[in-house]
Amino acid sequence: MIEYKLEHDNVFDELVERGYFEQATYEDELRELLGKESVKFYIGFDATADSLTIGHFIQIMVMMRMQRHGHVPVALLGGGTTMIGDPSGRSDMRTIMTKEQIKHNADCFYNQFKRFIDFDNDKAIIANNADWLLNLNFLDFMREIGVHFNVNHMLTLDAYKNRMQDGLTFFEFSYMLMQSYDYLKLYRDYGVKLQMGGSDQWSNILGGYDLVRKLEQDKVYAMTFKLLTTAQGVKMGKSQKGAVWLDEKKTSPYELFQYMRNVDDLDVEKFLLMLTFLPTDECKRLGSLEGSKINEAKEVLAYEITKLVHGEEEAKKALETSKSLFSNNAIDENMPTTEMDKDDFENGLGILNLLTKLELTKSNGEARRLVMQKGVKLNGRTVEDFKREITLEDFENEEITIQKGKKVFHRIKIK
């Protein structure tokens, strides 16, 4: 497991200083509790894909920091709640997935958690709400749980209010009840006293917090942390190809490195603080660099995150590849590569079609604008004509390199 030097005796102070903390119930009480005893806490993850994303990495970092301070993470896989779907922040209903898909995704999540969280000797717990939600008796559930939820109050919450005009199904309306029941179940089974999550989950988290306090007459707590957003307020985690995944088969270590290497200057300090274990003072020093020196800080950021996610060896490879490409456009073995058939180029393949096929652009129209702006290079030479055809004669040792802008490189090998 990853080690780092504790900068605070109380993890609450660390979460505040590093920029994670958004809000909590009874802050002073919670801070005191976290400072004097080991607390079991949980964070839920709906299994909507077969890999976690860089957006989930905030939750993982919080779990790691809490665990290093002696607290016990409960990673809750949403095998049951994924069957419904959280309406928060959505304009449509989540795509219905099969139980088999959801179970597969949850298993993938667990395998990824094990890279970051120590589950040995009860230092952390893995749970899946499918174990108690899939076989619930509807009437028993509504008699015990449903009676504690006021519909008028629920309709004032953004999670539901924003959907009322376009349509909100009762299916989705029940999500808060299910998530709240999770807190009650984890309190009863494991003694969990704190639920944590992103700031967009505050309403759902309060539902469970209120439910446990009503039924168990005990003090439990809720805390949310800030979402991973850019300086423009956009949720981070999307690239040209879509989500940035923690699975190296979906987003390679080099692609993750480049994604972090290309963040906005204004985001460097925040991301260093929230996504790495570098000392706070060092994060602030790097984040304050100006001019061309800020690129050194971005390189450190990209290296540290890639090292956390994929290991030091892959981080070093990604760093070497980046330096090689930016210094002399040389081909590097670790460069993102696509294999294509010789037949694709036998009669020529248009540069616009090629860029779109490689997902370097979203459409031929975007590719055309990019070429006209002299933003595309083939084997180090600028492509001047958007009607340019790529043929077998362009290949050197059965490969070519496409460069998009200054920072995106892609190799094509023919077979």
Short mmCIF file of C-alpha atoms in Angstrom, two decimals, residues 126-352:
data_model
loop_
_atom_site.label_atom_id
_atom_site.label_comp_id
_atom_site.label_asym_id
_atom_site.label_seq_id
_atom_site.Cartn_x
_atom_site.Cartn_y
_atom_site.Cartn_z
CA ILE A 126 -16.03 -4.48 1.01
CA ALA A 127 -19.84 -4.71 0.91
CA ASN A 128 -22.42 -4.91 -1.86
CA ASN A 129 -25.93 -3.57 -1.36
CA ALA A 130 -27.23 -6.24 -3.75
CA ASP A 131 -26.97 -8.53 -0.72
CA TRP A 132 -29.85 -6.75 1.03
CA LEU A 133 -31.69 -4.79 -1.66
CA LEU A 134 -32.37 -7.43 -4.33
CA ASN A 135 -34.59 -9.60 -2.15
CA LEU A 136 -36.43 -6.92 -0.16
CA ASN A 137 -40.11 -7.44 0.57
CA PHE A 138 -41.80 -4.30 -0.76
CA LEU A 139 -44.50 -4.00 1.92
CA ASP A 140 -42.15 -4.75 4.81
CA PHE A 141 -39.66 -2.23 3.44
CA MET A 142 -42.25 0.52 3.03
CA ARG A 143 -43.65 -0.13 6.53
CA GLU A 144 -40.21 0.11 8.15
CA ILE A 145 -38.45 2.66 5.91
CA GLY A 146 -40.93 4.41 3.62
CA VAL A 147 -42.95 5.87 6.48
CA HIS A 148 -39.96 8.05 7.48
CA PHE A 149 -39.74 9.91 4.14
CA ASN A 150 -41.91 12.93 3.44
CA VAL A 151 -42.78 13.23 -0.25
CA ASN A 152 -43.34 16.99 -0.07
CA HIS A 153 -39.82 17.42 1.31
CA MET A 154 -38.29 15.09 -1.28
CA LEU A 155 -39.86 17.06 -4.11
CA THR A 156 -38.07 20.21 -2.96
CA LEU A 157 -34.65 18.54 -3.43
CA ASP A 158 -32.74 19.35 -6.62
CA ALA A 159 -32.28 15.64 -7.37
CA TYR A 160 -36.02 15.37 -7.98
CA LYS A 161 -37.19 18.95 -8.58
CA ASN A 162 -35.03 19.33 -11.71
CA ARG A 163 -36.63 16.24 -13.23
CA MET A 164 -40.27 16.97 -12.54
CA GLN A 165 -40.95 18.87 -15.76
CA ASP A 166 -39.51 16.20 -18.07
CA GLY A 167 -40.75 13.26 -16.04
CA LEU A 168 -39.55 11.35 -13.01
CA THR A 169 -40.50 7.71 -12.57
CA PHE A 170 -41.43 6.20 -9.21
CA PHE A 171 -38.65 3.71 -9.99
CA GLU A 172 -36.07 6.55 -9.71
CA PHE A 173 -37.96 8.27 -6.92
CA SER A 174 -37.20 5.28 -4.70
CA TYR A 175 -33.42 5.73 -5.07
CA MET A 176 -33.10 7.91 -1.98
CA LEU A 177 -34.95 5.34 0.13
CA MET A 178 -32.62 2.59 -1.05
CA GLN A 179 -29.45 4.61 -0.45
CA SER A 180 -30.71 5.69 2.97
CA TYR A 181 -31.41 2.08 3.86
CA ASP A 182 -27.76 1.31 2.99
CA TYR A 183 -26.60 3.58 5.82
CA LEU A 184 -29.00 1.92 8.27
CA LYS A 185 -27.88 -1.57 7.19
CA LEU A 186 -24.17 -0.71 7.44
CA TYR A 187 -24.73 0.89 10.86
CA ARG A 188 -26.48 -2.24 12.12
CA ASP A 189 -24.09 -4.77 10.56
CA TYR A 190 -20.72 -3.02 10.90
CA GLY A 191 -21.17 -0.07 13.24
CA VAL A 192 -20.64 2.52 10.47
CA LYS A 193 -21.06 6.04 11.84
CA LEU A 194 -20.10 8.24 8.89
CA GLN A 195 -21.15 8.37 5.27
CA MET A 196 -18.98 10.33 2.85
CA GLY A 197 -19.46 11.25 -0.80
CA GLY A 198 -19.31 13.94 -3.44
CA SER A 199 -21.09 17.23 -2.86
CA ASP A 200 -23.77 16.28 -5.40
CA GLN A 201 -24.83 13.47 -3.03
CA TRP A 202 -25.62 15.69 -0.03
CA SER A 203 -29.42 15.18 -0.19
CA ASN A 204 -29.14 11.41 -0.54
CA ILE A 205 -26.57 11.21 2.26
CA LEU A 206 -28.74 13.29 4.60
CA GLY A 207 -31.61 10.89 3.94
CA GLY A 208 -29.62 8.01 5.41
CA TYR A 209 -28.19 10.14 8.20
CA ASP A 210 -31.71 11.17 9.30
CA LEU A 211 -33.02 7.60 9.01
CA VAL A 212 -30.33 6.11 11.26
CA ARG A 213 -30.76 8.84 13.86
CA LYS A 214 -34.54 8.30 13.93
CA LEU A 215 -34.52 4.52 14.12
CA GLU A 216 -31.39 3.90 16.19
CA GLN A 217 -31.39 7.00 18.41
CA ASP A 218 -27.62 7.29 17.97
CA LYS A 219 -25.27 9.98 16.71
CA VAL A 220 -24.05 9.35 13.21
CA TYR A 221 -22.55 11.81 10.74
CA ALA A 222 -22.39 12.88 7.10
CA MET A 223 -19.64 14.59 5.15
CA THR A 224 -19.26 15.57 1.51
CA PHE A 225 -16.17 16.59 -0.40
CA LYS A 226 -15.70 18.68 -3.48
CA LEU A 227 -16.12 17.19 -6.92
CA LEU A 228 -13.11 17.07 -9.22
CA THR A 229 -13.76 20.08 -11.45
CA THR A 230 -11.57 22.24 -13.66
CA ALA A 231 -10.97 25.99 -13.23
CA GLN A 232 -13.95 26.50 -15.58
CA GLY A 233 -16.21 24.53 -13.23
CA VAL A 234 -16.48 21.53 -15.55
CA LYS A 235 -16.45 18.02 -14.05
CA MET A 236 -13.05 16.55 -14.71
CA GLY A 237 -12.58 13.14 -16.23
CA LYS A 238 -13.39 13.54 -19.92
CA SER A 239 -10.90 13.41 -22.77
CA GLN A 240 -11.16 13.47 -26.56
CA LYS A 241 -12.00 9.76 -26.40
CA GLY A 242 -14.45 10.04 -23.52
CA ALA A 243 -13.97 9.13 -19.86
CA VAL A 244 -10.48 8.83 -18.38
CA TRP A 245 -10.44 5.35 -16.86
CA LEU A 246 -8.27 3.78 -14.15
CA ASP A 247 -8.14 0.54 -16.18
CA GLU A 248 -5.00 0.64 -18.32
CA LYS A 249 -6.78 -1.29 -21.09
CA LYS A 250 -9.30 1.52 -21.46
CA THR A 251 -6.95 4.48 -20.79
CA SER A 252 -3.26 3.67 -21.11
CA PRO A 253 -0.74 4.98 -18.55
CA TYR A 254 0.65 7.30 -21.23
CA GLU A 255 -2.82 8.68 -22.04
CA LEU A 256 -3.47 9.30 -18.33
CA PHE A 257 -0.09 11.00 -18.04
CA GLN A 258 -0.80 13.23 -21.03
CA TYR A 259 -4.28 14.07 -19.79
CA MET A 260 -2.89 15.32 -16.48
CA ARG A 261 0.11 16.95 -18.20
CA ASN A 262 -2.30 19.09 -20.22
CA VAL A 263 -4.46 20.49 -17.40
CA ASP A 264 -5.08 24.22 -17.11
CA ASP A 265 -2.37 26.21 -15.29
CA LEU A 266 -4.99 27.32 -12.75
CA ASP A 267 -5.76 23.72 -11.79
CA VAL A 268 -2.22 22.53 -11.03
CA GLU A 269 -2.10 23.36 -7.31
CA LYS A 270 -5.59 22.03 -6.61
CA PHE A 271 -4.94 18.75 -8.40
CA LEU A 272 -1.56 18.29 -6.72
CA LEU A 273 -3.23 18.75 -3.34
CA MET A 274 -6.19 16.48 -4.03
CA LEU A 275 -4.72 13.78 -6.30
CA THR A 276 -1.20 13.22 -4.92
CA PHE A 277 0.50 12.58 -1.60
CA LEU A 278 3.19 15.22 -2.11
CA PRO A 279 3.61 17.44 0.99
CA THR A 280 1.21 20.39 1.11
CA ASP A 281 4.01 22.98 1.00
CA GLU A 282 5.50 21.33 -2.09
CA CYS A 283 2.10 21.28 -3.84
CA LYS A 284 1.71 25.00 -3.18
CA ARG A 285 5.26 25.76 -4.32
CA LEU A 286 4.77 23.90 -7.59
CA GLY A 287 1.34 25.44 -8.11
CA SER A 288 2.77 28.95 -7.74
CA LEU A 289 5.31 28.55 -10.56
CA GLU A 290 4.74 30.90 -13.47
CA GLY A 291 5.43 31.06 -17.18
CA SER A 292 7.10 28.04 -18.74
CA LYS A 293 8.06 26.68 -15.31
CA ILE A 294 4.44 25.71 -14.62
CA ASN A 295 5.01 22.93 -17.18
CA GLU A 296 7.51 21.38 -14.76
CA ALA A 297 4.77 21.31 -12.13
CA LYS A 298 2.37 19.69 -14.61
CA GLU A 299 4.96 17.03 -15.34
CA VAL A 300 5.28 16.30 -11.62
CA LEU A 301 1.48 16.15 -11.32
CA ALA A 302 1.16 13.75 -14.26
CA TYR A 303 3.98 11.56 -12.98
CA GLU A 304 2.65 11.34 -9.42
CA ILE A 305 -0.90 10.46 -10.48
CA THR A 306 0.26 7.90 -13.04
CA LYS A 307 2.52 6.36 -10.36
CA LEU A 308 -0.39 6.08 -7.92
CA VAL A 309 -2.73 4.54 -10.48
CA HIS A 310 -0.39 2.34 -12.53
CA GLY A 311 2.84 2.03 -10.54
CA GLU A 312 6.25 3.67 -10.70
CA GLU A 313 7.53 1.67 -13.68
CA GLU A 314 4.63 2.72 -15.93
CA ALA A 315 4.94 6.32 -14.71
CA LYS A 316 8.62 6.38 -15.68
CA LYS A 317 7.80 4.97 -19.13
CA ALA A 318 5.10 7.60 -19.65
CA LEU A 319 7.47 10.38 -18.56
CA GLU A 320 10.24 9.16 -20.87
CA THR A 321 7.81 8.87 -23.79
CA SER A 322 6.50 12.38 -23.17
CA LYS A 323 9.99 13.86 -23.02
CA SER A 324 11.04 11.98 -26.15
CA LEU A 325 8.04 13.09 -28.17
CA PHE A 326 8.18 16.73 -27.09
CA SER A 327 11.93 17.01 -27.67
CA ASN A 328 12.33 15.54 -31.12
CA ASN A 329 9.07 13.91 -32.27
CA ALA A 330 10.82 10.57 -32.03
CA ILE A 331 8.78 7.37 -32.12
CA ASP A 332 8.65 5.75 -28.71
CA GLU A 333 7.53 2.20 -27.95
CA ASN A 334 5.11 3.48 -25.27
CA MET A 335 3.29 5.87 -27.61
CA PRO A 336 -0.45 5.12 -28.04
CA THR A 337 -0.63 2.77 -31.01
CA THR A 338 -3.35 1.43 -33.31
CA GLU A 339 -2.86 -1.56 -35.60
CA MET A 340 -4.59 -1.35 -38.97
CA ASP A 341 -4.76 -3.61 -42.03
CA LYS A 342 -2.58 -2.89 -45.05
CA ASP A 343 -5.73 -3.09 -47.15
CA ASP A 344 -7.01 0.10 -45.47
CA PHE A 345 -4.27 2.07 -47.23
CA GLU A 346 -3.97 0.09 -50.47
CA ASN A 347 -6.03 2.63 -52.39
CA GLY A 348 -5.40 5.52 -50.00
CA LEU A 349 -7.25 6.61 -46.86
CA GLY A 350 -8.20 10.27 -46.45
CA ILE A 351 -6.49 12.11 -43.59
CA LEU A 352 -9.89 13.32 -42.32
#
